[in-house]
Short mmCIF file of C-alpha atoms and ligand atoms in Angstrom, two decimals:
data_model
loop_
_atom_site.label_atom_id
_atom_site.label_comp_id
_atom_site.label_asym_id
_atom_site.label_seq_id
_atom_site.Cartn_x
_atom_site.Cartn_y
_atom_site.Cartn_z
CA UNK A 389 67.82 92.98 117.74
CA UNK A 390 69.66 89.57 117.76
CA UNK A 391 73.92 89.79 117.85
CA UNK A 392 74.08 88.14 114.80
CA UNK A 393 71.88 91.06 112.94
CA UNK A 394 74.11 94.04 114.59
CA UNK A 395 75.52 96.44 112.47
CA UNK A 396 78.89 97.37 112.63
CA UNK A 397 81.23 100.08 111.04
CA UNK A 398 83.77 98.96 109.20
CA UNK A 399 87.67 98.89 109.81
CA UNK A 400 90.40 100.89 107.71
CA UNK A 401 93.06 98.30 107.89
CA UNK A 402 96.06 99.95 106.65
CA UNK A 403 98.78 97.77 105.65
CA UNK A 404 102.53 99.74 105.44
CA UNK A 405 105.35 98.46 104.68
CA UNK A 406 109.26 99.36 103.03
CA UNK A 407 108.84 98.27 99.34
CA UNK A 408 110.47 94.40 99.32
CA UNK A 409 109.16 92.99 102.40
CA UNK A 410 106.27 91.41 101.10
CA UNK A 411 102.78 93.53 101.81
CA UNK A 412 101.38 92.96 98.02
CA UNK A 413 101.75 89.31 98.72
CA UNK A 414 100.09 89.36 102.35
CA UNK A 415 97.18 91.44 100.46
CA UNK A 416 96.35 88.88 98.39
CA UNK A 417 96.28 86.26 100.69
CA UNK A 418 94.04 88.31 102.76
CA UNK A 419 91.57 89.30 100.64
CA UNK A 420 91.08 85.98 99.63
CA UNK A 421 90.68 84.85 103.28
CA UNK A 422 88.51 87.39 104.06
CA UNK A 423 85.14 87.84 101.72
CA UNK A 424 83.49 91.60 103.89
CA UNK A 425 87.89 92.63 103.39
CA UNK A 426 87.86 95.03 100.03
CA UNK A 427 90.85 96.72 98.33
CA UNK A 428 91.26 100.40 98.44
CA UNK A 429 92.29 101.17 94.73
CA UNK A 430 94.81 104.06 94.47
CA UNK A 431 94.59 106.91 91.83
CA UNK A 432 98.43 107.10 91.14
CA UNK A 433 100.41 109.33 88.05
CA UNK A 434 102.92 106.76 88.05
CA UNK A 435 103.34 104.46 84.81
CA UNK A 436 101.08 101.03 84.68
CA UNK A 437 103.40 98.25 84.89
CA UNK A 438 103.57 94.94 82.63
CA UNK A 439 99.97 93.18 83.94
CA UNK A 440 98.59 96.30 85.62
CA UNK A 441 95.24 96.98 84.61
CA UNK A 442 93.49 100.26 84.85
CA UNK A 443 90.82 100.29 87.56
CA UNK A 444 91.89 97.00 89.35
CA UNK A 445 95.37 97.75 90.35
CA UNK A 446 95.65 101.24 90.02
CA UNK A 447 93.10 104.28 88.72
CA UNK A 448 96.29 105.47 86.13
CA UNK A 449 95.89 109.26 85.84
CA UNK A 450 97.98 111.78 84.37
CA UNK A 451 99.25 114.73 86.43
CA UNK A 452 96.56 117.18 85.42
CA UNK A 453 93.91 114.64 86.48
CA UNK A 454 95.45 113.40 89.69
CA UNK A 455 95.67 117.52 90.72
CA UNK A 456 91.80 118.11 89.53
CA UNK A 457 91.34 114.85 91.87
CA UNK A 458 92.76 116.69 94.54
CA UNK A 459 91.22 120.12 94.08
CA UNK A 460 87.76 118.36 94.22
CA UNK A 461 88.92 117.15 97.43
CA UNK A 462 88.02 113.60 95.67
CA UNK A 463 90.88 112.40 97.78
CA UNK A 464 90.94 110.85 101.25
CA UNK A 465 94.97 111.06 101.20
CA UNK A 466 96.98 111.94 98.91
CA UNK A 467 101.42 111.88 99.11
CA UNK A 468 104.16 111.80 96.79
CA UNK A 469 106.41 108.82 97.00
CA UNK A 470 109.66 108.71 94.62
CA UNK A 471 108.17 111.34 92.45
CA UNK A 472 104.96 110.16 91.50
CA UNK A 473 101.08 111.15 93.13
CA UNK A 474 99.29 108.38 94.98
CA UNK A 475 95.80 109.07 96.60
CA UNK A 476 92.74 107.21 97.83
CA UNK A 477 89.53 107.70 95.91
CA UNK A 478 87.15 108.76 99.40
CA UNK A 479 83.71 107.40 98.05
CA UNK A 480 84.19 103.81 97.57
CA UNK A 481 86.05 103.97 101.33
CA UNK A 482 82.98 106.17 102.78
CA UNK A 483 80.26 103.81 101.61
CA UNK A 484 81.99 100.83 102.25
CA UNK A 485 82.50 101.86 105.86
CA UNK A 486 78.87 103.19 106.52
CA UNK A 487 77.72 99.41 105.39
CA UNK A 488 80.50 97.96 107.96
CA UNK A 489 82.72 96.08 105.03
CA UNK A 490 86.45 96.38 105.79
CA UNK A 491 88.75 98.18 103.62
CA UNK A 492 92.20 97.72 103.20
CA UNK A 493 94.71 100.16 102.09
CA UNK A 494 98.39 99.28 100.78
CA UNK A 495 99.52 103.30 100.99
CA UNK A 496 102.81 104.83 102.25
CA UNK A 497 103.16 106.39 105.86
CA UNK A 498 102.51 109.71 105.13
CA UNK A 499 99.10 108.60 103.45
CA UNK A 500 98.37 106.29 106.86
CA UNK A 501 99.22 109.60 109.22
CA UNK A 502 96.36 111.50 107.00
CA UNK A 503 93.77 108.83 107.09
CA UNK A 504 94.08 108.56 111.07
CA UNK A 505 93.41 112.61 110.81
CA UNK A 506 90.49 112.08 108.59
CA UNK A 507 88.58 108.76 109.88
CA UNK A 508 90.10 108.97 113.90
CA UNK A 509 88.89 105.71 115.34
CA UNK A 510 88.46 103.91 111.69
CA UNK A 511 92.10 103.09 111.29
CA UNK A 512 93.68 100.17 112.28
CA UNK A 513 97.52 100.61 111.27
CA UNK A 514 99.92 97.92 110.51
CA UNK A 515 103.71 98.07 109.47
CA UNK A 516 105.70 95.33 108.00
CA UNK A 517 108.91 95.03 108.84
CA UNK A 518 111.90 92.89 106.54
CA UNK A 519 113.72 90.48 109.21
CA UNK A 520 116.69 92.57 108.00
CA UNK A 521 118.25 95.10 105.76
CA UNK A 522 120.49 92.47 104.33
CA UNK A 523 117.24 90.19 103.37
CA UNK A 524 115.40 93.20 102.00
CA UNK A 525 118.40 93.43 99.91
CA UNK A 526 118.46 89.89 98.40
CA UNK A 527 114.87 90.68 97.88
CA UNK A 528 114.82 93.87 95.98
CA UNK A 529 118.00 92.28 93.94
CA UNK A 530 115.64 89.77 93.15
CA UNK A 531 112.97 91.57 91.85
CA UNK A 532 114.08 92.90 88.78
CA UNK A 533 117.28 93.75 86.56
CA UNK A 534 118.18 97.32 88.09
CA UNK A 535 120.97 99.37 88.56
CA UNK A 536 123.10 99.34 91.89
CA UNK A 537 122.01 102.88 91.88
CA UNK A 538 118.44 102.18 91.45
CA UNK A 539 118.90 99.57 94.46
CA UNK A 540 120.65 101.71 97.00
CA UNK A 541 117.95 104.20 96.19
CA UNK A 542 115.27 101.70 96.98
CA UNK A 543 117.00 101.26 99.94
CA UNK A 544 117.00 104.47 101.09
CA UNK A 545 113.39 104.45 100.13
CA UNK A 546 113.28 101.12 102.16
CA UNK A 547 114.72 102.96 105.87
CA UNK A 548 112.76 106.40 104.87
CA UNK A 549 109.51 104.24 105.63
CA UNK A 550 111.06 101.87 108.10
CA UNK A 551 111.72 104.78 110.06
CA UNK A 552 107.88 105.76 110.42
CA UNK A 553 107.27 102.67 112.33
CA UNK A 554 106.27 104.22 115.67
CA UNK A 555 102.92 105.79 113.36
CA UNK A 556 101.16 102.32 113.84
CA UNK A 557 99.46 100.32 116.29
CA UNK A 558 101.13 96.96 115.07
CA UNK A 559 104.44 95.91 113.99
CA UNK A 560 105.33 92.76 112.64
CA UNK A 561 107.97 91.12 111.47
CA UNK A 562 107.46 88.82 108.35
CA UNK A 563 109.79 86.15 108.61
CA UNK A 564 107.34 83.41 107.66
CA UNK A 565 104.10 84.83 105.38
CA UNK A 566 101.61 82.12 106.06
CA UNK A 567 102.50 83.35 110.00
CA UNK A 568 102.28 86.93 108.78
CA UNK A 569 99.11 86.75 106.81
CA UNK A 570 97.55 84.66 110.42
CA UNK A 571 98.39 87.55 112.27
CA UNK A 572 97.26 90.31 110.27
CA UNK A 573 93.96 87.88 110.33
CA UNK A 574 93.73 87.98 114.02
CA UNK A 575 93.84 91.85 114.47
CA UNK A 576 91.28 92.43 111.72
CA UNK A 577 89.16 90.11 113.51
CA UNK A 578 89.86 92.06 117.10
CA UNK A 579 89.22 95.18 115.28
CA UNK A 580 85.88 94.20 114.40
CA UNK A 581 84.50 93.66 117.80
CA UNK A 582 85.74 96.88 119.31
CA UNK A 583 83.21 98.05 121.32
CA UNK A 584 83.52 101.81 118.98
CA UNK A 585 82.73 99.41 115.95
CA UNK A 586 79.52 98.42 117.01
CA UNK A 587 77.36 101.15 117.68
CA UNK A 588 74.29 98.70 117.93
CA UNK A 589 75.39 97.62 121.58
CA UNK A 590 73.80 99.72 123.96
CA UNK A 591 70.64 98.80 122.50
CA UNK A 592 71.58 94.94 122.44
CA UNK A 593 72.84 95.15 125.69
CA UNK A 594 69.55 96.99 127.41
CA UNK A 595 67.64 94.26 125.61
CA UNK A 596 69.91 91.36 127.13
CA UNK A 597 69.51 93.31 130.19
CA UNK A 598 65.48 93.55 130.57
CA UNK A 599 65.57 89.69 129.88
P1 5GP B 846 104.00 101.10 93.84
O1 5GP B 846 104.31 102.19 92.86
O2 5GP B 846 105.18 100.20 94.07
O3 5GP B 846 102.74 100.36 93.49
O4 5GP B 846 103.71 101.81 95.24
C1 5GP B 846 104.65 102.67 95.81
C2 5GP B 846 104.22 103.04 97.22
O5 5GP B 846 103.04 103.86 97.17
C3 5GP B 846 103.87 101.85 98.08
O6 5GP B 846 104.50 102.02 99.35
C4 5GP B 846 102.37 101.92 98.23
O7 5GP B 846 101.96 101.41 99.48
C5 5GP B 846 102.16 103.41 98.16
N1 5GP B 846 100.78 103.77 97.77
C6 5GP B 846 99.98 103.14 96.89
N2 5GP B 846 98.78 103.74 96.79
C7 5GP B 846 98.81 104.78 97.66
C8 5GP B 846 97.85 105.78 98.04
O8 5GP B 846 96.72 105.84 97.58
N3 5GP B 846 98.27 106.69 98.96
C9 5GP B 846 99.51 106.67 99.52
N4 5GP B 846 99.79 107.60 100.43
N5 5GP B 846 100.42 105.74 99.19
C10 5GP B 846 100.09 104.80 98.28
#
């Protein structure tokens, strides 16, 4: 077996963050970046949004569905953030992983705390962080035409998951994306070559070894 024919198991790079402080964006840059990186699509009950499409951005499932999900323990995860039911579909995340492509999931803290539970030593966890409150602000402001009551609720949303930062094995702060989306980079690409990932070693190594 040759290093460069190795199989390795792939990495569950989780990517948290308040809403406002930019993980969609860092996402897409990724996955672009990054051709054996895949998107973990979501089942949510929430409503699509304008340019949402069924099956790319979201699986869009009524409540009924989303619970029959659930009860056919179809879900990796599964939490309810600001009333609504978001879960990870646990095939596509399964198979990728057995053929060592890396998934990466855009989910909430409480679904990050059960993926660790379910996958230990798949997850690599990352949390966002705004430079501030006060630019998360100007941020959310700028998003869309909402209430100030609909803002400070975001907000509280906002320090709810902020406060969940301890959960992950990196924090970063993203003050400048292209820095943000390099460093994200750099730990998927540490992940990879975690000695845990690449269960091929030992017989690599006793082949290096015997010369
Ligand atoms: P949005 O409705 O703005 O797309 O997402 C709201 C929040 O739900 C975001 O923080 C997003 O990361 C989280 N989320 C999206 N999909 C999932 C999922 O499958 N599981 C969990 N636990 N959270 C999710």
């Amino acid at each position: 077996m040759s290093s460069s024919t190795m199989r390795r198991r792939g990495v569950c790079l989780v990517l948290s963050s308040a809403p406002g402080v930019g993980k969609t964006s860092v996402s897409r840059a990724l996955l672009e970046m990054e051709p054996d990186l895949s998107l973990s699509i979501s089942a949510t009950t929430r409503a699509r949004r304008p340019g949402e499409l069924d099956g790319v951005h979201y699986f869009f499932r009524q409540p009924a569905e989303f619970d029959a999900m659930v009860e056919r323990n179809e879900l990796l995860e599964y939490a309810r953030f600001l009333d609504r039911s978001y879960g990870t579909p646990r095939a596509p995340v399964e198979a990728a992983l057995a053929e060592g492509r890396d998934v990466l999931f855009d989910i909430e803290w409480q679904g990050h705390r059960q993926l660790r539970d379910k996958l230990p030593g798949d997850v690599v966890g990352i949390h966002l962080l705004p430079p501030s409150l006060h630019e998360l602000e100007r941020r959310l402001r700028g998003r869309a035409q909402e209430s100030e009551a609909e803002i400070a609720r975001r907000l509280e949303v906002a320090r709810a998951e902020i406060a969940h930062w301890t959960d992950f094995d990196h924090v970063l702060v993203n003050r400048d994306f292209d820095r943000t989306v390099a460093e994200v980079r750099a730990i998927l690409h540490a992940a990879r070559s975690a000695r845990t990932r690449q269960p091929g070693l030992d017989a690599f190594v006793a082949g290096l070894l015997k010369g």
